[in-house]
Each structure stands twice: as structure tokens, then as C-alpha cells.
Short mmCIF file of C-alpha atoms in Angstrom, two decimals:
data_model
loop_
_atom_site.label_atom_id
_atom_site.label_comp_id
_atom_site.label_asym_id
_atom_site.label_seq_id
_atom_site.Cartn_x
_atom_site.Cartn_y
_atom_site.Cartn_z
CA MET A 7 34.74 59.57 14.21
CA ASN A 8 36.08 62.69 12.45
CA GLN A 9 37.81 65.91 13.61
CA GLU A 10 36.57 69.29 12.35
CA PRO A 11 38.85 70.85 9.65
CA GLY A 12 40.77 74.06 10.41
CA GLY A 13 42.19 72.95 13.74
CA ASN A 14 38.84 72.83 15.54
CA ASP A 15 39.05 70.27 18.35
CA ALA A 16 35.31 69.36 18.14
CA ILE A 17 34.72 65.67 17.49
CA ARG A 18 31.88 64.58 15.24
CA ILE A 19 30.34 61.10 15.74
CA THR A 20 28.40 59.61 12.86
CA ARG A 21 25.03 57.90 13.34
CA GLU A 22 26.54 54.52 12.41
CA GLU A 23 29.23 54.89 15.07
CA ALA A 24 26.70 55.90 17.75
CA LEU A 25 24.49 52.91 17.03
CA ASP A 26 27.33 50.38 16.85
CA ARG A 27 26.87 47.45 19.28
CA HIS A 28 30.43 48.03 20.54
CA VAL A 29 29.13 51.17 22.27
CA ASP A 30 26.62 49.06 24.21
CA ASP A 31 29.37 46.69 25.29
CA LEU A 32 31.49 49.56 26.64
CA LEU A 33 28.49 51.10 28.45
CA GLN A 34 27.59 47.75 30.00
CA ARG A 35 31.11 47.23 31.29
CA GLN A 36 31.25 50.77 32.70
CA ALA A 37 27.82 50.37 34.37
CA SER A 38 28.85 47.03 35.86
CA LEU A 39 32.04 48.53 37.33
CA ARG A 40 29.95 51.29 38.94
CA GLY A 41 27.51 48.71 40.32
CA ASP A 42 24.68 50.07 38.14
CA PRO A 43 22.28 47.93 36.11
CA GLY A 44 23.61 46.85 32.74
CA VAL A 45 22.58 48.68 29.57
CA SER A 46 21.33 46.55 26.73
CA ARG A 47 19.24 46.66 23.62
CA ASP A 48 15.81 45.18 24.41
CA THR A 49 15.44 43.25 21.16
CA GLY A 50 14.34 39.80 20.22
CA ARG A 51 10.91 39.89 21.88
CA ARG A 52 8.76 37.24 20.24
CA TRP A 53 5.14 37.48 21.35
CA TYR A 54 4.32 33.89 20.44
CA TYR A 55 6.72 32.66 23.16
CA GLN A 56 4.88 34.65 25.83
CA ASN A 57 3.21 32.37 28.36
CA TRP A 58 -0.14 34.17 28.10
CA PHE A 59 -0.31 33.28 24.39
CA VAL A 60 1.04 29.73 24.74
CA PHE A 61 -1.30 28.94 27.65
CA MET A 62 -4.27 30.49 25.85
CA LEU A 63 -3.59 28.41 22.74
CA VAL A 64 -3.04 25.09 24.53
CA GLY A 65 -5.95 25.70 26.91
CA ALA A 66 -8.24 26.12 23.92
CA LEU A 67 -6.78 22.99 22.27
CA GLY A 68 -7.26 21.00 25.49
CA ALA A 69 -10.91 22.02 25.71
CA ALA A 70 -11.43 21.14 22.02
CA ALA A 71 -9.85 17.71 22.58
CA ALA A 72 -12.21 17.06 25.53
CA TRP A 73 -15.16 18.12 23.37
CA ALA A 74 -14.10 15.77 20.55
CA LEU A 75 -13.87 12.86 23.00
CA LEU A 76 -17.13 13.63 24.80
CA GLU A 77 -19.45 14.94 22.09
CA PRO A 78 -20.27 11.61 20.34
CA MET A 79 -21.75 10.36 23.63
CA PHE A 80 -23.50 13.55 24.74
CA ASP A 81 -26.97 14.58 23.55
CA ASP A 82 -28.81 17.74 24.50
CA LEU A 83 -31.90 15.84 23.37
CA VAL A 84 -31.87 12.05 22.95
CA TYR A 85 -32.11 11.13 19.26
CA TYR A 86 -34.12 8.04 18.34
CA GLN A 87 -34.94 6.93 14.80
CA GLY A 88 -37.28 4.43 13.20
CA GLU A 89 -40.67 3.75 11.63
CA ILE A 90 -43.91 5.01 13.15
CA THR A 91 -45.79 1.88 14.20
CA ALA A 92 -48.74 3.52 16.01
CA LEU A 93 -50.24 7.01 16.17
CA ASP A 94 -52.82 8.69 18.46
CA LEU A 95 -53.19 12.43 17.87
CA ASP A 96 -55.37 12.99 20.96
CA ALA A 97 -53.45 11.06 23.60
CA ALA A 98 -51.79 12.63 26.64
CA PRO A 99 -49.55 10.90 29.18
CA PRO A 100 -51.14 9.77 32.43
CA ALA A 101 -50.48 11.59 35.70
CA LEU A 102 -46.92 10.80 36.74
CA SER A 103 -46.77 12.60 40.08
CA GLU A 104 -48.40 15.37 42.07
CA GLN A 105 -46.24 17.88 40.22
CA LEU A 106 -47.05 16.34 36.81
CA ASP A 107 -50.78 15.68 37.11
CA ALA A 108 -53.04 14.81 34.18
CA ALA A 109 -54.32 18.37 33.72
CA THR A 110 -50.80 19.81 33.51
CA LEU A 111 -49.68 17.14 31.06
CA THR A 112 -52.73 17.67 28.83
CA LEU A 113 -51.76 21.33 28.47
CA ALA A 114 -48.14 20.44 27.66
CA PHE A 115 -48.68 17.50 25.25
CA ARG A 116 -50.91 16.75 22.33
CA GLY A 117 -50.82 13.30 20.80
CA SER A 118 -48.52 10.33 20.96
CA MET A 119 -46.70 8.12 18.49
CA ARG A 120 -44.84 4.86 18.77
CA VAL A 121 -41.54 4.72 16.89
CA ARG A 122 -40.42 1.11 16.64
CA ASP A 123 -41.09 -0.03 20.19
CA GLN A 124 -40.78 3.34 21.97
CA GLU A 125 -43.72 5.54 22.95
CA PHE A 126 -43.29 9.32 22.47
CA TYR A 127 -45.67 12.00 23.67
CA VAL A 128 -45.55 15.04 21.38
CA LEU A 129 -45.16 18.48 22.91
CA ARG A 130 -47.75 21.02 21.79
CA ASP A 131 -45.01 23.35 20.51
CA ALA A 132 -42.98 20.55 18.85
CA ARG A 133 -40.99 21.59 15.77
CA GLU A 134 -40.24 19.86 12.50
CA ILE A 135 -36.81 19.96 10.85
CA ILE A 136 -37.16 19.99 7.06
CA GLU A 137 -34.63 19.06 4.39
CA ASP A 138 -32.91 22.45 4.11
CA GLY A 139 -32.28 22.49 7.89
CA SER A 140 -34.91 25.13 8.68
CA ARG A 141 -37.57 24.56 11.33
CA ARG A 142 -41.31 25.00 11.43
CA ARG A 143 -44.17 24.08 13.72
CA LEU A 144 -45.03 20.40 13.46
CA ASN A 145 -48.26 19.64 11.57
CA ARG A 146 -49.46 16.47 13.29
CA SER A 147 -52.07 15.74 10.62
CA THR A 148 -49.29 14.94 8.13
CA LEU A 149 -47.93 12.08 10.26
CA ALA A 150 -48.85 8.54 9.24
CA VAL A 151 -48.11 5.01 10.36
CA GLY A 152 -45.19 3.68 8.31
CA ASP A 153 -43.34 7.02 8.07
CA GLU A 154 -39.61 6.88 8.81
CA VAL A 155 -38.79 9.64 11.30
CA GLY A 156 -36.10 10.78 13.65
CA VAL A 157 -37.15 12.11 17.04
CA TYR A 158 -35.21 14.50 19.30
CA ALA A 159 -36.73 13.91 22.72
CA ARG A 160 -36.39 14.82 26.36
CA TYR A 161 -36.16 11.54 28.20
CA GLU A 162 -36.85 11.25 31.92
CA ARG A 163 -36.75 8.03 33.87
CA GLY A 164 -38.36 8.04 37.29
CA ALA A 165 -38.75 5.39 39.95
CA ASP A 166 -42.13 4.31 38.59
CA TYR A 167 -42.41 5.96 35.16
CA ASP A 168 -40.63 6.74 31.89
CA LEU A 169 -41.45 9.81 29.83
CA ALA A 170 -40.14 10.50 26.32
CA ALA A 171 -41.27 13.93 25.09
CA ALA A 172 -40.83 14.61 21.35
CA VAL A 173 -39.40 18.13 20.85
CA PHE A 174 -38.15 17.98 17.23
CA LEU A 175 -39.12 15.64 14.40
CA VAL A 176 -37.00 14.86 11.32
CA ARG A 177 -38.74 13.58 8.17
CA ASP A 178 -37.01 10.92 6.07
CA PRO A 179 -33.76 10.91 8.09
CA PRO A 180 -30.59 9.28 6.66
CA PRO A 181 -29.99 5.66 7.73
CA GLN A 182 -28.20 5.00 11.03
CA SER A 183 -25.34 2.62 11.69
CA ALA A 184 -26.44 -0.81 12.92
CA SER A 185 -24.76 -0.29 16.32
CA ARG A 186 -26.51 3.05 16.90
CA ALA A 187 -29.88 1.75 15.70
CA ALA A 188 -29.64 -1.17 18.15
CA LEU A 189 -29.55 1.14 21.19
CA THR A 190 -32.74 1.64 23.17
CA ILE A 191 -33.80 5.09 24.30
CA GLU A 192 -32.98 4.07 27.87
CA GLN A 193 -29.43 3.18 26.82
CA LEU A 194 -29.11 6.44 24.87
CA GLY A 195 -30.36 8.41 27.86
CA THR A 196 -27.97 6.63 30.23
CA ARG A 197 -25.02 7.26 27.90
CA SER A 198 -25.88 10.94 27.58
CA ALA A 199 -26.36 11.30 31.36
CA THR A 200 -22.96 9.68 31.96
CA ALA A 201 -21.32 12.02 29.47
CA GLY A 202 -22.98 14.96 31.22
CA PHE A 203 -21.72 13.72 34.58
CA ILE A 204 -18.08 13.71 33.42
CA LEU A 205 -18.40 16.97 31.47
CA PHE A 206 -16.81 19.24 34.09
CA PRO A 207 -14.01 16.82 35.09
CA LEU A 208 -13.03 15.90 31.53
CA VAL A 209 -12.83 19.49 30.26
CA SER A 210 -11.02 20.55 33.44
CA GLY A 211 -8.60 17.61 33.21
CA PHE A 212 -7.73 18.16 29.55
CA ILE A 213 -7.19 21.88 30.03
CA GLY A 214 -4.94 21.07 33.00
CA LEU A 215 -3.10 18.45 30.93
CA PHE A 216 -2.39 20.77 28.02
CA ILE A 217 -1.42 23.79 30.13
CA GLY A 218 0.75 21.67 32.42
CA ALA A 219 2.63 20.05 29.55
CA SER A 220 3.05 23.16 27.38
CA ASP A 221 6.17 24.68 28.98
CA GLY A 222 7.98 21.34 28.93
CA ILE A 223 7.15 20.91 25.24
CA VAL A 224 8.31 24.43 24.34
CA CYS A 225 11.56 23.94 26.28
CA ARG A 226 12.17 20.44 24.78
CA LEU A 227 11.73 18.75 28.15
CA PRO A 228 9.64 15.61 27.58
CA ARG A 229 10.07 14.46 31.19
CA ARG A 230 8.80 17.77 32.55
CA ALA A 231 5.97 17.79 29.99
CA LEU A 232 4.89 14.29 31.04
CA ILE A 233 5.08 14.98 34.78
CA CYS A 234 3.44 18.43 34.70
CA GLY A 235 0.88 17.32 32.13
CA GLY A 236 0.07 14.16 34.09
CA VAL A 237 -0.31 16.07 37.35
CA GLY A 238 -2.42 18.69 35.54
CA LEU A 239 -4.69 15.97 34.16
CA LEU A 240 -5.07 14.25 37.53
CA VAL A 241 -5.64 17.46 39.50
CA GLY A 242 -8.02 18.73 36.83
CA LEU A 243 -10.07 15.51 36.87
CA VAL A 244 -10.27 15.26 40.68
CA GLY A 245 -10.81 18.99 41.08
CA GLY A 246 -13.40 18.90 38.30
CA PHE A 247 -15.38 16.21 40.11
CA VAL A 248 -15.19 17.97 43.49
CA CYS A 249 -15.70 21.52 42.23
CA GLY A 250 -18.20 20.30 39.64
CA PHE A 251 -20.40 18.94 42.44
CA PHE A 252 -20.68 22.38 44.03
CA ALA A 253 -20.84 24.01 40.59
CA ASP A 254 -23.86 21.86 39.70
CA ILE A 255 -25.60 22.91 42.91
CA ALA A 256 -24.93 26.60 42.27
CA TYR A 257 -25.82 26.40 38.58
CA GLY A 258 -28.93 24.31 39.18
CA ALA A 259 -30.31 26.68 41.82
CA ILE A 260 -29.67 29.79 39.74
CA THR A 261 -30.98 28.35 36.46
CA LEU A 262 -34.12 27.04 38.20
CA PHE A 263 -34.84 30.59 39.29
CA ALA A 264 -33.95 31.83 35.80
CA GLU A 265 -36.44 29.45 34.19
CA ARG A 266 -39.18 30.86 36.39
CA GLN A 267 -38.58 34.18 34.67
CA SER A 268 -39.66 32.61 31.37
CA GLU A 269 -42.03 34.41 29.03
CA GLY A 270 -44.06 31.54 27.67
CA ASP A 271 -42.93 30.34 24.24
CA SER A 272 -40.53 33.24 23.84
CA GLY A 273 -38.03 31.68 26.24
CA LEU A 274 -36.14 33.33 29.08
CA SER A 275 -36.65 36.97 29.93
CA THR A 276 -33.69 39.33 29.94
CA LEU A 277 -33.40 38.89 33.71
CA GLY A 278 -33.71 35.09 33.42
CA PHE A 279 -31.04 34.92 30.70
CA SER A 280 -28.72 37.17 32.72
CA LEU A 281 -29.16 34.92 35.75
CA GLN A 282 -28.38 31.84 33.63
CA MET A 283 -25.17 33.52 32.39
CA ILE A 284 -24.18 34.32 35.96
CA GLY A 285 -24.93 30.76 37.09
CA ARG A 286 -22.81 29.22 34.33
CA SER A 287 -20.02 31.72 35.00
CA LEU A 288 -19.93 30.80 38.70
CA ALA A 289 -19.99 27.09 37.83
CA TRP A 290 -17.01 27.33 35.47
CA GLY A 291 -15.22 29.69 37.85
CA LEU A 292 -15.39 27.02 40.55
CA THR A 293 -14.18 24.38 38.11
CA GLY A 294 -11.41 26.67 36.80
CA PHE A 295 -9.91 26.59 40.31
CA ALA A 296 -8.36 23.18 39.53
CA MET A 297 -7.33 23.73 35.90
CA GLY A 298 -4.10 25.63 36.43
CA LEU A 299 -2.63 23.89 39.48
CA GLY A 300 -0.72 21.09 37.74
CA GLN A 301 2.51 22.92 36.94
CA GLY A 302 2.82 24.48 40.40
CA ILE A 303 2.27 21.13 42.13
CA ALA A 304 4.61 19.20 39.81
CA LEU A 305 7.43 21.76 40.08
CA ARG A 306 6.80 22.32 43.80
CA SER A 307 6.44 26.04 43.32
CA SER A 308 3.99 27.91 45.55
CA ARG A 309 4.34 30.91 43.23
CA LEU A 310 3.17 28.98 40.16
CA LEU A 311 0.45 27.33 42.25
CA VAL A 312 -1.01 30.72 43.22
CA TYR A 313 -0.77 32.03 39.65
CA GLY A 314 -2.56 28.94 38.34
CA MET A 315 -5.30 29.10 40.95
CA ILE A 316 -6.07 32.81 40.48
CA GLY A 317 -5.84 32.62 36.70
CA GLY A 318 -8.03 29.52 36.55
CA ILE A 319 -10.81 31.08 38.62
CA ILE A 320 -10.83 34.35 36.66
CA GLY A 321 -10.58 32.56 33.32
CA GLY A 322 -13.41 30.18 34.24
CA LEU A 323 -15.63 33.08 35.26
CA LEU A 324 -14.93 34.90 31.99
CA GLY A 325 -15.35 31.85 29.76
CA GLY A 326 -18.55 30.78 31.51
CA LEU A 327 -19.97 34.27 31.16
CA LEU A 328 -19.46 34.16 27.38
CA PHE A 329 -20.84 30.62 26.90
CA ASP A 330 -24.56 31.40 26.61
CA PRO A 331 -24.22 34.51 24.39
CA ILE A 332 -22.07 32.46 22.01
CA ASP A 333 -24.71 29.72 21.96
CA ILE A 334 -27.43 32.17 20.98
CA ILE A 335 -25.28 34.07 18.46
CA MET A 336 -24.16 30.84 16.78
CA LEU A 337 -27.43 28.92 16.51
CA GLY A 338 -30.18 30.54 18.56
CA ARG A 339 -32.57 28.65 20.79
CA ASP A 340 -34.44 26.76 18.07
CA HIS A 341 -32.05 23.84 17.52
CA PRO A 342 -31.93 20.26 18.81
CA SER A 343 -28.21 20.16 19.53
CA ALA A 344 -25.74 22.78 20.72
CA HIS A 345 -22.62 20.81 19.72
CA TRP A 346 -20.97 23.55 17.63
CA SER A 347 -21.73 26.32 20.09
CA ARG A 348 -20.60 23.98 22.90
CA LEU A 349 -17.29 23.49 21.07
CA ILE A 350 -16.81 27.24 20.75
CA GLY A 351 -17.91 27.76 24.35
CA PHE A 352 -15.42 25.16 25.62
CA VAL A 353 -12.65 26.66 23.48
CA VAL A 354 -13.42 30.12 24.90
CA ILE A 355 -13.33 28.70 28.44
CA GLY A 356 -10.03 26.87 27.82
CA GLY A 357 -8.47 29.89 26.13
CA SER A 358 -9.71 32.21 28.89
CA VAL A 359 -8.31 29.99 31.64
CA GLY A 360 -4.93 29.55 29.92
CA GLY A 361 -4.59 33.18 28.85
CA THR A 362 -5.59 34.49 32.27
CA ILE A 363 -3.07 32.22 34.04
CA GLY A 364 -0.37 33.64 31.76
CA LEU A 365 -1.53 37.23 32.36
CA VAL A 366 -1.59 36.75 36.14
CA GLU A 367 1.95 35.39 35.93
CA LEU A 368 2.95 38.34 33.72
CA LEU A 369 1.52 40.94 36.10
CA ALA A 370 2.61 39.33 39.38
CA ARG A 371 6.10 38.05 38.57
CA ASP A 372 9.08 39.55 40.37
CA ALA A 373 12.13 38.44 38.35
CA TRP A 374 12.74 36.63 35.07
CA LEU A 375 15.29 35.99 32.33
CA ARG A 376 14.43 36.73 28.71
CA MET A 377 16.45 34.86 26.11
CA THR A 378 17.96 37.25 23.55
CA GLN A 379 20.20 34.77 21.76
CA GLY A 380 19.57 31.05 21.48
CA PRO A 381 17.03 28.54 20.17
CA LEU A 382 14.12 30.08 22.14
CA THR A 383 14.95 33.74 21.54
CA GLY A 384 12.18 35.84 23.03
CA LYS A 385 11.04 33.30 25.64
CA GLU A 386 10.92 34.45 29.24
CA PHE A 387 11.98 32.15 32.08
CA LEU A 388 10.33 33.00 35.37
CA ILE A 389 12.45 32.82 38.54
CA PHE A 390 9.84 30.76 40.39
CA LYS A 391 11.99 28.95 43.00
CA GLU A 392 14.63 29.99 45.51
CA VAL A 393 17.23 27.82 43.78
CA MET A 394 17.12 27.17 40.02
CA ASN A 395 19.67 25.17 38.06
CA VAL A 396 20.80 26.21 34.60
CA GLY A 397 22.52 23.84 32.19
CA ALA A 398 22.38 21.19 29.49
CA SER A 399 20.77 18.64 31.82
CA PRO A 400 17.05 18.11 31.08
CA ARG A 401 16.52 18.12 34.85
CA SER A 402 17.57 21.79 35.01
CA GLU A 403 14.87 24.36 35.69
CA ILE A 404 16.32 26.36 32.77
CA TYR A 405 17.35 23.81 30.15
CA LEU A 406 19.79 25.08 27.50
CA PHE A 407 19.72 22.63 24.60
CA ASN A 408 21.61 22.70 21.29
CA ASP A 409 24.51 24.63 22.82
CA PRO A 410 27.77 22.61 22.93
CA GLU A 411 29.43 25.20 25.18
CA VAL A 412 26.95 24.69 28.02
CA ALA A 413 27.84 22.14 30.70
CA GLU A 414 25.31 19.71 32.10
CA HIS A 415 25.28 21.63 35.41
CA HIS A 416 26.57 25.03 34.35
CA ALA A 417 25.18 27.59 36.80
CA VAL A 418 22.73 28.14 39.62
CA ILE A 419 20.43 31.12 40.21
CA ARG A 420 19.39 31.94 43.78
CA ALA A 421 16.54 34.20 44.81
CA LEU A 422 17.62 36.05 47.96
CA GLY A 423 14.67 38.09 49.16
CA ASP A 424 14.11 40.78 46.53
CA ALA A 425 17.47 40.10 44.89
CA CYS A 426 18.88 37.36 42.67
CA GLU A 427 22.41 36.15 42.13
CA ILE A 428 24.02 33.78 39.67
CA GLU A 429 26.94 31.47 40.38
CA ALA A 430 29.08 29.39 38.02
CA ARG A 431 29.26 25.72 39.03
CA SER A 432 32.83 25.31 37.74
CA PRO A 433 35.72 27.62 36.70
CA ASP A 434 35.98 25.55 33.52
CA HIS A 435 32.51 26.66 32.44
CA PRO A 436 32.30 30.42 32.98
CA VAL A 437 29.27 32.65 33.26
CA GLN A 438 29.37 36.17 31.86
CA VAL A 439 27.47 39.13 33.27
CA ASN A 440 27.64 42.20 31.03
CA LYS A 441 30.46 40.54 29.00
CA ARG A 442 32.62 39.89 32.09
CA ASN A 443 33.42 36.43 33.46
CA VAL A 444 32.12 35.99 36.99
CA ASN A 445 32.15 33.21 39.57
CA ARG A 446 29.25 34.79 41.45
CA ALA A 447 27.41 38.03 40.82
CA ARG A 448 24.36 39.91 42.07
CA LEU A 449 21.99 40.48 39.14
CA ARG A 450 20.44 43.88 38.46
CA HIS A 451 17.64 44.83 36.13
CA GLY A 452 18.95 45.04 32.57
CA ASP A 453 22.05 42.88 33.10
CA THR A 454 23.04 40.67 30.19
CA VAL A 455 23.80 37.08 31.22
CA THR A 456 25.70 34.85 28.79
CA ILE A 457 26.08 31.10 29.26
CA GLY A 458 27.87 29.39 26.40
CA ARG A 459 26.36 30.78 23.21
CA THR A 460 23.06 31.61 24.88
CA SER A 461 22.30 35.11 26.17
CA PHE A 462 19.58 36.49 28.44
CA ILE A 463 18.52 39.83 29.83
CA PHE A 464 17.71 39.75 33.54
CA GLN A 465 14.61 41.76 34.38
CA GLN A 466 12.86 42.67 37.63
CA ARG A 467 9.55 44.28 38.39
CA LYS A 468 10.06 47.83 39.52
CA GLY A 469 9.26 48.71 43.10
#
């Protein structure tokens, strides 16, 4: 600070002096004495600590983990491999029911072949997968007894019939493991049906597990991570089974109508495909209901419970809506297995559910503390309960680790209607609000709260 030469009393303040942090300290103290909100520099925001990003990332990882566990057992089409032991290029399956009479089946199938001890009827539009991975229409006249083939088939087991319909054929496939080769087509079909049955619950449970455990992991709270993750897994599994039951009904009814909009060999019409997208979106929206409830239940917070429920439903709807377009963009319709597009679809669903839960929390929250100095600088701690403990104890709602100046039970934050106050637990372990020691203080938007060496900015939603 300099005085003008020549006796002029004007005072000139340099840019460095105006931007000095000491000025902020003086302004904060003055504002606190007037009862106004504290003035602080809003620095230290780290986007990767934002819950929307953390939940989106872990939700996607949870879905990918469920896919990795489930995929080896799940087949879009049952794959069976072996040597052709018999061949009849004119055969058609016998009438199986009133809906599948002999005339209908003759139009759908042309020829049969026995691979090892399993009979396959070949669809008229069956495709052949050649060495470079491309596909072409199957030329039945090139098949011969003794050929080693792999068959991708639709397998249906009724009360009084079995039907294995060959959809894709692989010439000279690589050898299988002995354990896989020993499985019958009935066993393969049962395994795939079981995997399909637990599809909704497993994906829902793993997304709930990862989202529930994430905040505890970030905050170095293994007990909270285990409890919230475990509750998220359990609620996700149970909710997945219950909601999946209704989701299957909704999806089945809508997709059945969508299939009736088919255009022959060209697949679903635009209307049929749109209906299938809507059906899958509704199914995953119902399942998403259970994916975000774990943390709210474990921490006994109705606020987090509502955020998780709303975010899960919206995220499930969004992820389900994107599933089918991703499948077509990735591989198209002409492929025997949708495992890669299913992985991407599950990841999109998990990321959508997690990210939407975080966004709902971001938009609906009323009050929170953002750490500006400490090991998690940039992380925001939601005030989600009426009474929240702050301290070095891992049982605290806000756990301050790696700070020797923080007591095990240092302070308590109370939500009083639309207001919040902070109270020091002991005179020996002070709490500072805007650089002033306080025993108890009402917090206002923008106040700086310092506990030990850790600092926060208290923020409230306006209005």
C-alpha cells in the first residue's frame, strides 16, 4: 500500500495486496460479526470426487463385474459342437402342437442333421460363419457326414417334445475343452436358462453393491463400505428378483407385439424396434428401482433412500433405452452372440443408474460441506441426517482421517429445519467458523469451517 507523492492523501492498493488471502480472512471475520455469510475463495473443486462421477464409474464397474460372472454361462443361442453323423436335406420336424403344425414347420425348416447324438432341424434362412468371421447363407449341399461343425441353435424343451433349430453353422471349429464337450444340449439349455433367470437380480445386486460401497471406500471407511455394499447387494438381488418378475411380464408383452411388426427376413420394422426399445427401457427402469437403495437403508437416511430410488428408476429407463441401439451399432442383427454389446449395454445401464443417482442428489440436496483443505480436498459431504458426528472415529458420519489434531468425537452438526449448526464436543478440541473459535454456531452459506487441519466451506441451496 503506497501514498501518492506530493502530499496527496489518496491510497493506492496494488493487485498483489488486493488478492492477498489475509484480505479474505479480515472480510470473513467482519461478515461473521455482522451475522452475514462468510466470504471465501471457492477453490479446490475436484470433479472426480463428485458423487455423480464416482457413482457413474462404480455403477459401470459393478455391471461389468456381473457380466463377467454371468456371461460364461449365458448363451443367446445354445452352442453345440461335434461330427455330423447323419444328414437328411429334405426332412422337417413333425407337428409339435396346434400352433406348430407340420405345414408351418415345413415352411420354417429345410433339412435335418445329427451332430454326435443330437438332432438339429435347419432353418431355411440359416447362416454359415466362415473363417474370417463373415456370414453367408448356408449352402446345405456342401454338408457331408463326417464334417466337424459347430451349431448355434435355438433350443426349446416342451412337455412332450424337444426342438433344436440350427440358426448358424461354423465349419471346422476349434476344439472344445473336455468338460464343455461332455455337456448335452439339454444341459447347455438349462444352464443358459438359469443364467437368464438371474440376469436382472445379479446385475441389479452388483450395481447396488458397488454404489453402496463406493462412499465408504472413498472416505476410508471399510466398515461403512462393507455394510452399505452388503445391504446394496442384498436389496439389489431381492429387488431384482421381485421387480424382474414384473419387468419380464412388461418386456415380454411389448416385445411380442413388436415381433408381430416384423418385415419378413428384414427383421423388426421401425415401429417394432421402437416398441422393443421401450419395453426394455421399462424393464430396466423397474429393476433400477432397487439398485440405489442400499446406502439409504444402511445409513438410515430417508433422504438418501429417495435419491437412490428416483435416480435408479431414471437411470434404468435411460440405460435400457440405449441397450438395443448399442447392440445394433456394435454388431448388427446377424450374429450368434451379443456378448460384447451386452457388456456395453450393461455398462451403460450401470453408469446411467449411478450417474443419475448422483445427479438427483446434486440437484435435490439442501446443505453440504465441501472440503477445501485435507486429504479429500474437493469432496462434498451431504448433510443427510438431523444429527451427524464429525471426528477421527470411523463411526462418524464425516470421518476425518490423517489429521492428528482431530479428536475421535470432535464436533456434531445438527440440521434444524432449513438451518444447520455446528457444536464442539469439548473445549479442548475447538471448532473454527470463519477463523474464530466457537462452541456452537449457526452456519450460513459460504462459512468456512475448520476442524484440526481440515477445512470445509458450508453451502446451502438457495431459496
